Amino acid sequence: NAGVTQTPKFRILKIGQSMTLQCTQDMNHNYMYWYRQDPGMGLKLIYYSVGAGITDKGEVPNGYNVSRSTTEDFPLRLELAAPSQTSVYFCASSYDYTEAFFGQGTRLTVV
Amino acid sequence: LAKTTQPISMDSYEGQEVNITCSHNNIATNDYITWYQQFPSQGPRFIIQGYKTKVTNEVASLFIPADRKSSTLSLPRVSLSDTAVYYCLVGDIRNAGNMLTFGGGTRLMVKP
């Protein structure tokens, strides 16, 4: 039982490039989330999903896209990367409104 | 969306009990209070959740007064490994996008 798995762990992108951050959970959770965390700050919600085929915007969705074709996977797409997207990205999942499980994060640098 | 206010930082010593208070004056009827712990370079980890009165688990206790406008996370006999950032979250269980809204957190430093 791996929990929430994020790949890659680290990535350096050039300005204007695109990439997909992968997130997979093996707990059959309906709810999944993407956050970003800037140095010394709290987590900000980018997108979330309450089930396959359903996604919704969080607090800071601009510059990102998501899809949820299966219960297990919730990839985050960055189009036209900008330096302001340099951050640590966390994916999380939960069965309901109680305990959420977080991945280990993806550290992204845009140069 | 209920806003939370926590101290930015706290210091303690090993073996002491630590109480971190969170203020949430405009908490709504369907809001639950949840605390997470985050170590450097790791994702947050669930500690405890409650709605009212007192909740206790093997890690911590959560005290919530009758008016629910504040809550206190109590960590008994802390050790150096409890040095982390602690987040108080208040969210509507009917709204997945609202349930897990993080504020700035409290940075706890445990000293030997």
Coordinates of N, CA and C in Angstrom, one line a residue:
Chain A
N1 N 0.9 -1.2 0.0 CA 0.0 0.0 0.0 C 0.9 1.2 0.0
A2 N 1.0 1.9 -1.2 CA 2.0 3.0 -1.3 C 1.4 4.3 -0.8
G3 N 0.1 4.5 -0.7 CA -0.5 5.8 -0.4 C -0.6 6.7 -1.6
V4 N -0.1 7.9 -1.4 CA -0.1 8.9 -2.5 C 1.3 9.0 -3.0
T5 N 1.5 8.8 -4.3 CA 2.8 8.8 -5.0 C 2.8 9.9 -6.0
Q6 N 3.9 10.7 -5.9 CA 4.1 11.9 -6.8 C 5.4 11.7 -7.6
T7 N 5.3 11.9 -8.9 CA 6.5 11.9 -9.7 C 6.5 13.1 -10.6
P8 N 7.6 13.7 -10.9 CA 8.9 13.4 -10.4 C 9.1 14.1 -9.0
K9 N 10.2 13.8 -8.3 CA 10.5 14.5 -7.0 C 11.1 15.8 -7.2
F10 N 11.8 16.0 -8.3 CA 12.5 17.3 -8.6 C 12.4 17.5 -10.1
R11 N 12.3 18.8 -10.5 CA 12.3 19.1 -11.9 C 12.7 20.5 -12.1
I12 N 13.6 20.8 -13.1 CA 13.9 22.1 -13.5 C 13.4 22.3 -14.9
L13 N 12.6 23.4 -15.1 CA 12.0 23.7 -16.3 C 12.5 25.1 -16.8
K14 N 12.5 25.2 -18.1 CA 12.8 26.5 -18.7 C 11.5 27.3 -18.9
I15 N 11.6 28.6 -18.8 CA 10.4 29.4 -19.0 C 9.8 29.1 -20.4
G16 N 8.5 28.9 -20.3 CA 7.7 28.6 -21.5 C 7.5 27.1 -21.8
Q17 N 8.3 26.2 -21.1 CA 8.1 24.8 -21.3 C 6.9 24.3 -20.6
S18 N 6.5 23.1 -20.9 CA 5.3 22.5 -20.2 C 5.7 21.2 -19.6
M19 N 4.9 20.8 -18.6 CA 5.2 19.5 -18.0 C 3.9 19.1 -17.2
T20 N 3.9 17.8 -16.9 CA 2.8 17.2 -16.2 C 3.4 16.6 -14.9
L21 N 2.8 17.0 -13.8 CA 3.1 16.4 -12.5 C 2.1 15.2 -12.2
Q22 N 2.7 14.1 -11.9 CA 1.9 12.9 -11.8 C 1.5 12.7 -10.3
C23 N 0.3 12.2 -10.1 CA -0.1 11.9 -8.7 C -1.0 10.6 -8.8
T24 N -0.7 9.6 -8.0 CA -1.5 8.4 -8.0 C -1.7 8.0 -6.6
Q25 N -2.9 7.5 -6.3 CA -3.2 7.0 -5.0 C -3.9 5.6 -5.1
D26 N -3.5 4.8 -4.1 CA -4.0 3.4 -4.2 C -5.0 3.1 -3.1
M27 N -5.6 4.1 -2.5 CA -6.5 3.9 -1.4 C -8.0 4.0 -1.8
N28 N -8.2 4.1 -3.1 CA -9.6 4.2 -3.6 C -10.3 5.4 -3.0
H29 N -9.6 6.5 -2.9 CA -10.2 7.7 -2.3 C -10.9 8.5 -3.4
N30 N -12.0 9.1 -3.1 CA -12.8 9.9 -4.1 C -12.2 11.3 -4.2
Y31 N -11.7 11.9 -3.1 CA -11.3 13.3 -3.1 C -9.8 13.3 -3.4
M32 N -9.4 14.2 -4.3 CA -8.0 14.4 -4.5 C -7.7 15.9 -4.7
Y33 N -6.5 16.3 -4.3 CA -6.2 17.8 -4.3 C -4.8 18.0 -4.8
W34 N -4.6 19.2 -5.4 CA -3.2 19.7 -5.7 C -3.0 21.0 -5.0
Y35 N -1.8 21.1 -4.3 CA -1.4 22.3 -3.6 C -0.1 22.8 -4.1
R36 N 0.2 24.0 -3.9 CA 1.6 24.5 -4.0 C 2.0 25.2 -2.7
Q37 N 3.2 25.1 -2.4 CA 3.7 25.7 -1.2 C 5.0 26.4 -1.5
D38 N 5.0 27.8 -1.3 CA 6.1 28.6 -1.5 C 6.9 28.6 -0.3
P39 N 8.2 28.9 -0.3 CA 9.1 28.9 0.9 C 8.6 29.7 2.1
G40 N 8.5 29.0 3.2 CA 8.0 29.6 4.4 C 6.5 30.0 4.5
M41 N 5.8 29.5 3.5 CA 4.3 29.8 3.5 C 3.5 28.5 3.7
G42 N 2.2 28.8 3.9 CA 1.3 27.6 3.9 C 0.9 27.1 2.5
L43 N 0.1 26.1 2.5 CA -0.2 25.5 1.2 C -1.4 26.2 0.6
K44 N -1.4 26.4 -0.7 CA -2.5 27.0 -1.4 C -3.1 26.0 -2.4
L45 N -4.4 25.9 -2.4 CA -5.1 24.9 -3.2 C -5.2 25.4 -4.6
I46 N -4.7 24.5 -5.5 CA -4.7 24.8 -7.0 C -6.0 24.3 -7.6
Y47 N -6.2 23.0 -7.5 CA -7.4 22.3 -8.0 C -7.7 21.1 -7.1
Y48 N -9.0 20.7 -7.2 CA -9.4 19.5 -6.5 C -10.4 18.7 -7.3
S49 N -10.6 17.5 -6.8 CA -11.6 16.6 -7.5 C -12.3 15.8 -6.5
V50 N -13.6 15.7 -6.7 CA -14.4 14.8 -5.8 C -14.7 13.5 -6.4
G51 N -14.2 13.2 -7.6 CA -14.4 11.9 -8.2 C -14.0 11.9 -9.6
A52 N -13.9 10.7 -10.2 CA -13.5 10.6 -11.6 C -14.4 11.5 -12.5
G53 N -13.8 12.3 -13.3 CA -14.6 13.1 -14.3 C -15.0 14.5 -13.7
I54 N -14.7 14.7 -12.4 CA -15.2 16.0 -11.8 C -14.0 16.7 -11.2
T55 N -13.7 17.9 -11.7 CA -12.7 18.7 -11.1 C -13.2 20.1 -10.9
D56 N -12.5 20.9 -10.0 CA -12.9 22.2 -9.7 C -11.7 23.1 -9.3
K57 N -11.8 24.4 -9.5 CA -10.7 25.3 -9.2 C -10.6 25.5 -7.7
G58 N -9.4 25.7 -7.3 CA -9.1 26.1 -5.9 C -8.8 27.6 -5.9
E59 N -7.9 27.9 -5.0 CA -7.6 29.3 -4.7 C -6.7 29.9 -5.8
V60 N -5.7 29.1 -6.4 CA -4.7 29.6 -7.3 C -4.7 28.8 -8.6
P61 N -5.7 28.7 -9.4 CA -5.7 27.8 -10.5 C -5.0 28.3 -11.8
N62 N -4.8 29.6 -11.9 CA -4.2 30.2 -13.1 C -2.9 29.6 -13.5
G63 N -2.8 29.2 -14.8 CA -1.5 28.6 -15.2 C -1.4 27.1 -15.1
Y64 N -2.5 26.5 -14.6 CA -2.5 25.0 -14.4 C -3.8 24.4 -15.0
N65 N -3.7 23.1 -15.3 CA -4.9 22.4 -15.7 C -4.8 21.0 -15.1
V66 N -6.0 20.4 -14.8 CA -6.0 19.0 -14.3 C -7.0 18.2 -15.1
S67 N -6.9 16.9 -14.8 CA -7.9 16.0 -15.4 C -8.0 14.8 -14.4
R68 N -9.2 14.2 -14.4 CA -9.4 13.0 -13.5 C -10.2 12.0 -14.2
S69 N -9.5 11.2 -15.0 CA -10.1 10.2 -15.8 C -10.3 8.9 -15.0
T70 N -9.5 8.7 -14.0 CA -9.7 7.5 -13.1 C -9.7 7.9 -11.7
T71 N -10.2 7.0 -10.8 CA -10.1 7.3 -9.4 C -8.7 7.5 -8.9
E72 N -7.8 6.7 -9.4 CA -6.4 6.6 -8.9 C -5.6 7.8 -9.3
D73 N -5.7 8.4 -10.5 CA -4.8 9.4 -11.0 C -5.4 10.8 -11.1
F74 N -4.5 11.7 -10.8 CA -4.9 13.2 -10.8 C -3.7 14.0 -11.2
P75 N -3.4 14.0 -12.5 CA -2.2 14.7 -13.0 C -2.5 16.2 -13.1
L76 N -1.4 17.0 -12.8 CA -1.5 18.5 -12.9 C -0.6 18.9 -14.0
R77 N -1.2 19.7 -14.9 CA -0.5 20.1 -16.1 C -0.1 21.6 -16.0
L78 N 1.2 21.9 -16.3 CA 1.7 23.3 -16.3 C 1.9 23.6 -17.8
E79 N 1.3 24.6 -18.3 CA 1.5 25.1 -19.6 C 2.3 26.4 -19.6
L80 N 3.2 26.5 -20.4 CA 4.0 27.8 -20.5 C 4.5 28.2 -19.1
A81 N 5.4 27.4 -18.6 CA 5.9 27.6 -17.2 C 6.5 29.0 -17.1
A82 N 6.3 29.6 -15.9 CA 6.8 30.9 -15.5 C 7.6 30.8 -14.2
P83 N 8.5 31.7 -14.0 CA 9.3 31.7 -12.7 C 8.3 31.7 -11.5
S84 N 7.2 32.4 -11.6 CA 6.3 32.4 -10.4 C 5.7 31.1 -10.1
Q85 N 5.9 30.1 -10.9 CA 5.4 28.7 -10.6 C 6.5 27.9 -10.0
T86 N 7.6 28.5 -9.7 CA 8.6 27.8 -8.9 C 8.1 27.6 -7.5
S87 N 8.0 26.3 -7.1 CA 7.3 26.0 -5.8 C 7.5 24.5 -5.5
V88 N 7.0 24.1 -4.4 CA 6.9 22.7 -4.1 C 5.4 22.3 -4.2
Y89 N 5.1 21.3 -5.0 CA 3.7 20.9 -5.3 C 3.4 19.6 -4.5
F90 N 2.3 19.7 -3.8 CA 1.8 18.5 -3.1 C 0.5 18.0 -3.6
C91 N 0.4 16.7 -3.7 CA -0.9 16.1 -4.1 C -1.4 15.4 -2.8
A92 N -2.7 15.4 -2.6 CA -3.3 14.7 -1.5 C -4.6 14.0 -1.9
S93 N -5.0 13.1 -1.0 CA -6.3 12.4 -1.3 C -6.9 12.1 0.0
S94 N -8.3 12.0 0.0 CA -9.0 11.6 1.2 C -10.3 10.8 0.8
Y95 N -10.7 10.0 1.8 CA -11.9 9.2 1.5 C -13.2 10.1 1.7
D96 N -13.1 11.0 2.7 CA -14.2 11.9 2.9 C -13.7 13.2 3.5
Y97 N -14.4 13.8 4.5 CA -14.0 15.0 5.1 C -13.0 14.9 6.2
T98 N -12.6 13.7 6.5 CA -11.7 13.5 7.6 C -10.2 13.5 7.2
E99 N -9.5 12.5 7.5 CA -8.0 12.5 7.3 C -7.6 12.5 5.8
A100 N -6.8 13.5 5.4 CA -6.2 13.5 4.1 C -4.8 13.0 4.1
F101 N -4.4 12.4 3.1 CA -3.0 11.8 3.0 C -2.3 12.6 1.9
F102 N -1.1 13.0 2.2 CA -0.3 13.8 1.3 C 0.9 13.0 0.7
G103 N 1.2 13.3 -0.6 CA 2.4 12.8 -1.2 C 3.7 13.5 -0.6
Q104 N 4.8 13.1 -1.1 CA 6.1 13.6 -0.6 C 6.5 14.9 -1.4
G105 N 5.7 15.3 -2.4 CA 6.0 16.6 -3.0 C 6.8 16.5 -4.3
T106 N 6.7 17.5 -5.1 CA 7.5 17.7 -6.3 C 8.1 19.1 -6.2
R107 N 9.4 19.2 -6.2 CA 10.1 20.5 -6.1 C 10.4 20.9 -7.5
L108 N 9.7 22.0 -7.9 CA 9.8 22.5 -9.3 C 10.5 23.9 -9.3
T109 N 11.5 24.0 -10.2 CA 12.2 25.3 -10.4 C 12.0 25.7 -11.9
V110 N 11.6 26.9 -12.1 CA 11.4 27.4 -13.4 C 12.5 28.5 -13.6
V111 N 13.4 28.3 -14.6 CA 14.4 29.3 -14.8 C 14.4 29.9 -16.2
Chain B
L1 N -16.1 31.4 4.3 CA -14.9 30.6 4.6 C -14.3 31.1 5.9
A2 N -14.3 30.2 6.9 CA -13.9 30.7 8.2 C -12.4 30.9 8.2
K3 N -11.9 32.0 8.7 CA -10.5 32.3 8.7 C -9.9 31.9 10.0
T4 N -8.7 31.4 10.0 CA -8.0 31.0 11.3 C -6.9 31.9 11.6
T5 N -6.6 32.1 12.8 CA -5.5 32.9 13.3 C -4.7 32.0 14.3
Q6 N -3.4 31.8 14.1 CA -2.6 31.1 15.0 C -1.3 31.9 15.3
P7 N -0.6 31.6 16.4 CA 0.7 32.2 16.6 C 1.7 31.8 15.5
I8 N 2.5 32.7 15.1 CA 3.5 32.4 14.0 C 4.5 31.3 14.5
S9 N 4.9 31.5 15.7 CA 5.9 30.5 16.2 C 5.8 30.4 17.7
M10 N 6.3 29.2 18.2 CA 6.4 28.9 19.6 C 7.6 28.1 19.9
D11 N 8.2 28.3 21.1 CA 9.3 27.6 21.6 C 8.9 26.7 22.8
S12 N 9.5 25.6 22.9 CA 9.2 24.7 24.1 C 10.5 23.9 24.4
Y13 N 10.4 23.2 25.5 CA 11.5 22.3 25.8 C 11.0 20.8 25.9
E14 N 11.9 19.9 25.7 CA 11.6 18.5 25.7 C 10.9 18.2 27.0
G15 N 9.9 17.4 26.9 CA 9.2 16.9 28.1 C 8.0 17.8 28.5
Q16 N 7.9 19.0 28.0 CA 6.8 19.9 28.4 C 5.6 19.6 27.5
E17 N 4.5 20.1 28.1 CA 3.2 20.0 27.3 C 3.1 21.3 26.5
V18 N 2.7 21.2 25.3 CA 2.6 22.4 24.4 C 1.1 22.5 24.0
N19 N 0.6 23.8 24.1 CA -0.7 24.1 23.7 C -0.7 25.2 22.6
I20 N -1.2 24.9 21.5 CA -1.3 25.8 20.4 C -2.7 26.2 20.2
T21 N -3.0 27.5 20.3 CA -4.4 27.9 20.2 C -4.7 28.5 18.8
C22 N -5.8 28.2 18.3 CA -6.2 28.7 17.0 C -7.6 29.5 17.2
S23 N -7.6 30.7 16.6 CA -8.8 31.5 16.7 C -9.6 31.4 15.3
H24 N -10.9 31.1 15.4 CA -11.8 31.0 14.2 C -13.1 31.6 14.6
N25 N -13.2 32.9 14.7 CA -14.4 33.6 15.2 C -15.6 33.4 14.4
N26 N -15.5 33.2 13.0 CA -16.7 33.1 12.2 C -16.9 31.7 11.7
I27 N -16.6 30.7 12.6 CA -16.8 29.3 12.2 C -18.3 29.1 12.0
A28 N -18.6 28.3 11.0 CA -20.0 28.0 10.7 C -20.5 26.6 11.2
T29 N -21.8 26.4 11.2 CA -22.3 25.2 11.7 C -21.7 23.9 11.2
N30 N -21.5 23.9 9.9 CA -21.0 22.6 9.3 C -19.5 22.5 9.2
D31 N -18.8 23.5 9.9 CA -17.3 23.5 9.9 C -16.8 22.5 10.9
Y32 N -15.8 21.8 10.5 CA -15.0 20.9 11.4 C -13.6 21.6 11.6
I33 N -13.0 21.2 12.7 CA -11.6 21.8 13.0 C -10.6 20.6 12.9
T34 N -9.6 20.8 12.1 CA -8.6 19.8 11.8 C -7.2 20.3 12.0
W35 N -6.3 19.6 12.5 CA -4.9 20.0 12.7 C -4.0 19.0 11.9
Y36 N -3.0 19.7 11.2 CA -2.0 18.9 10.5 C -0.6 19.3 11.0
Q37 N 0.3 18.4 10.8 CA 1.7 18.6 11.2 C 2.5 18.5 9.9
Q38 N 3.5 19.4 9.7 CA 4.4 19.3 8.6 C 5.8 19.5 9.0
F39 N 6.6 18.4 8.6 CA 8.1 18.5 8.8 C 8.7 19.1 7.5
P40 N 9.9 19.7 7.6 CA 10.5 20.2 6.4 C 10.6 19.2 5.3
S41 N 10.3 19.6 4.1 CA 10.5 18.8 2.9 C 9.5 17.6 2.9
Q42 N 8.5 17.6 3.6 CA 7.5 16.6 3.6 C 6.1 17.2 3.5
G43 N 5.1 16.3 3.0 CA 3.8 16.7 3.0 C 3.2 16.8 4.4
P44 N 2.1 17.5 4.6 CA 1.4 17.6 5.9 C 0.9 16.2 6.3
R45 N 0.8 16.0 7.6 CA 0.3 14.8 8.2 C -0.9 15.1 9.1
F46 N -2.0 14.4 9.0 CA -3.1 14.6 9.8 C -2.8 14.3 11.3
I47 N -3.2 15.1 12.2 CA -3.1 14.9 13.6 C -4.4 14.5 14.3
I48 N -5.4 15.4 14.2 CA -6.6 15.2 14.9 C -7.7 16.1 14.3
Q49 N -8.9 15.7 14.5 CA -10.1 16.5 14.1 C -11.2 16.4 15.1
G50 N -11.9 17.6 15.2 CA -13.0 17.6 16.1 C -14.1 18.6 15.7
Y51 N -15.2 18.5 16.3 CA -16.3 19.4 16.1 C -16.7 20.2 17.3
K52 N -16.7 19.6 18.5 CA -16.9 20.3 19.7 C -16.4 19.5 20.9
T53 N -16.3 20.1 22.0 CA -15.8 19.5 23.3 C -14.4 19.1 23.1
K54 N -14.1 17.8 23.5 CA -12.7 17.4 23.5 C -12.5 16.1 22.7
V55 N -11.5 16.0 22.0 CA -11.1 14.8 21.3 C -9.7 14.4 21.6
T56 N -9.4 13.2 21.8 CA -8.1 12.7 22.2 C -7.7 11.5 21.3
N57 N -6.5 11.5 20.9 CA -6.0 10.2 20.2 C -4.6 9.9 20.8
E58 N -3.9 9.0 20.2 CA -2.6 8.6 20.8 C -1.5 9.7 20.6
V59 N -1.8 10.7 19.8 CA -0.8 11.7 19.6 C -1.1 13.0 20.3
A60 N -2.3 13.4 20.3 CA -2.7 14.8 20.8 C -4.1 14.8 21.3
S61 N -4.4 16.0 21.9 CA -5.8 16.3 22.3 C -6.2 17.6 21.7
L62 N -7.5 17.7 21.4 CA -8.1 18.9 20.8 C -9.2 19.4 21.7
F63 N -9.1 20.6 22.2 CA -10.1 21.2 23.1 C -10.8 22.2 22.3
I64 N -12.1 22.1 22.3 CA -13.0 23.1 21.6 C -14.1 23.6 22.6
P65 N -14.1 24.9 22.9 CA -15.1 25.4 23.8 C -16.5 25.4 23.2
A66 N -17.5 25.6 24.0 CA -18.9 25.6 23.5 C -19.2 26.5 22.4
D67 N -18.6 27.7 22.4 CA -18.9 28.6 21.3 C -18.1 28.3 20.0
R68 N -17.2 27.4 20.1 CA -16.4 26.9 18.9 C -15.6 28.0 18.2
K69 N -15.4 29.2 18.8 CA -14.7 30.3 18.2 C -13.2 30.1 18.3
S70 N -12.7 29.1 19.0 CA -11.3 28.9 19.1 C -11.1 27.4 19.4
S71 N -9.9 26.9 19.2 CA -9.6 25.5 19.6 C -8.1 25.5 20.0
T72 N -7.8 24.5 20.8 CA -6.4 24.3 21.3 C -5.9 22.9 21.1
L73 N -4.8 22.8 20.4 CA -4.2 21.6 20.2 C -3.2 21.4 21.3
S74 N -3.3 20.2 22.0 CA -2.4 20.0 23.1 C -1.5 18.8 22.8
L75 N -0.2 19.0 22.9 CA 0.8 17.9 22.6 C 1.5 17.6 23.9
P76 N 1.2 16.4 24.5 CA 1.8 16.1 25.8 C 3.3 15.7 25.7
R77 N 4.1 16.2 26.6 CA 5.5 15.8 26.7 C 6.2 15.7 25.3
V78 N 6.4 16.9 24.8 CA 7.0 17.0 23.4 C 8.5 16.5 23.4
S79 N 8.9 16.1 22.3 CA 10.3 15.7 22.1 C 10.9 16.5 20.9
L80 N 12.2 16.4 20.7 CA 12.8 17.1 19.6 C 12.1 16.9 18.3
S81 N 11.6 15.6 18.1 CA 11.0 15.2 16.9 C 9.7 15.9 16.6
D82 N 9.1 16.6 17.6 CA 7.9 17.3 17.4 C 8.1 18.7 16.8
T83 N 9.3 19.1 16.6 CA 9.6 20.3 15.9 C 9.1 20.3 14.5
A84 N 8.2 21.2 14.2 CA 7.4 21.1 12.9 C 6.6 22.3 12.8
V85 N 5.8 22.5 11.7 CA 4.8 23.5 11.6 C 3.5 22.8 11.8
Y86 N 2.6 23.5 12.5 CA 1.3 22.9 12.9 C 0.2 23.8 12.3
Y87 N -0.7 23.3 11.5 CA -1.7 24.0 10.8 C -3.1 23.7 11.4
C88 N -3.8 24.7 11.7 CA -5.2 24.6 12.1 C -6.1 24.9 10.9
L89 N -7.0 24.0 10.6 CA -7.9 24.1 9.4 C -9.3 24.1 9.9
V90 N -10.1 25.0 9.3 CA -11.5 25.0 9.6 C -12.3 24.9 8.3
G91 N -13.1 23.9 8.1 CA -13.7 23.7 6.8 C -15.0 23.1 6.9
D92 N -15.8 23.4 5.8 CA -17.2 22.8 5.7 C -17.1 21.4 5.1
I93 N -17.6 20.5 5.8 CA -17.5 19.1 5.4 C -18.3 18.8 4.1
R94 N -19.2 19.7 3.8 CA -20.0 19.6 2.6 C -19.3 20.1 1.3
N95 N -18.2 20.7 1.5 CA -17.5 21.3 0.4 C -16.0 20.9 0.3
A96 N -15.7 20.0 -0.6 CA -14.3 19.5 -0.6 C -13.3 20.6 -0.9
G97 N -13.6 21.6 -1.6 CA -12.7 22.7 -1.9 C -12.4 23.6 -0.7
N98 N -13.3 23.5 0.3 CA -13.2 24.3 1.5 C -12.6 23.6 2.7
M99 N -12.8 22.3 2.7 CA -12.4 21.5 3.9 C -10.9 21.6 4.2
L100 N -10.0 21.7 3.2 CA -8.6 21.6 3.4 C -8.0 22.9 3.0
T101 N -8.3 24.0 3.6 CA -7.8 25.3 3.4 C -6.7 25.6 4.4
F102 N -5.5 25.8 4.0 CA -4.4 26.0 5.0 C -4.1 27.5 5.2
G103 N -3.8 27.8 6.4 CA -3.3 29.2 6.7 C -1.8 29.1 6.8
G104 N -1.3 30.1 7.6 CA 0.2 30.2 7.8 C 0.8 29.2 8.7
G105 N 0.1 28.6 9.7 CA 0.6 27.7 10.6 C 1.4 28.2 11.7
T106 N 1.7 27.4 12.7 CA 2.5 27.7 13.8 C 3.8 26.9 13.8
R107 N 4.9 27.6 13.8 CA 6.2 26.9 13.7 C 6.7 26.6 15.2
L108 N 6.6 25.3 15.6 CA 7.0 24.9 16.9 C 8.5 24.5 16.9
M109 N 9.2 25.0 17.8 CA 10.6 24.6 18.0 C 10.8 24.0 19.4
V110 N 11.2 22.8 19.4 CA 11.4 22.1 20.7 C 12.9 22.0 20.9
K111 N 13.3 22.5 22.1 CA 14.7 22.6 22.5 C 15.0 21.6 23.5
P112 N 16.3 21.1 23.5 CA 16.7 20.1 24.5 C 16.9 20.7 25.9

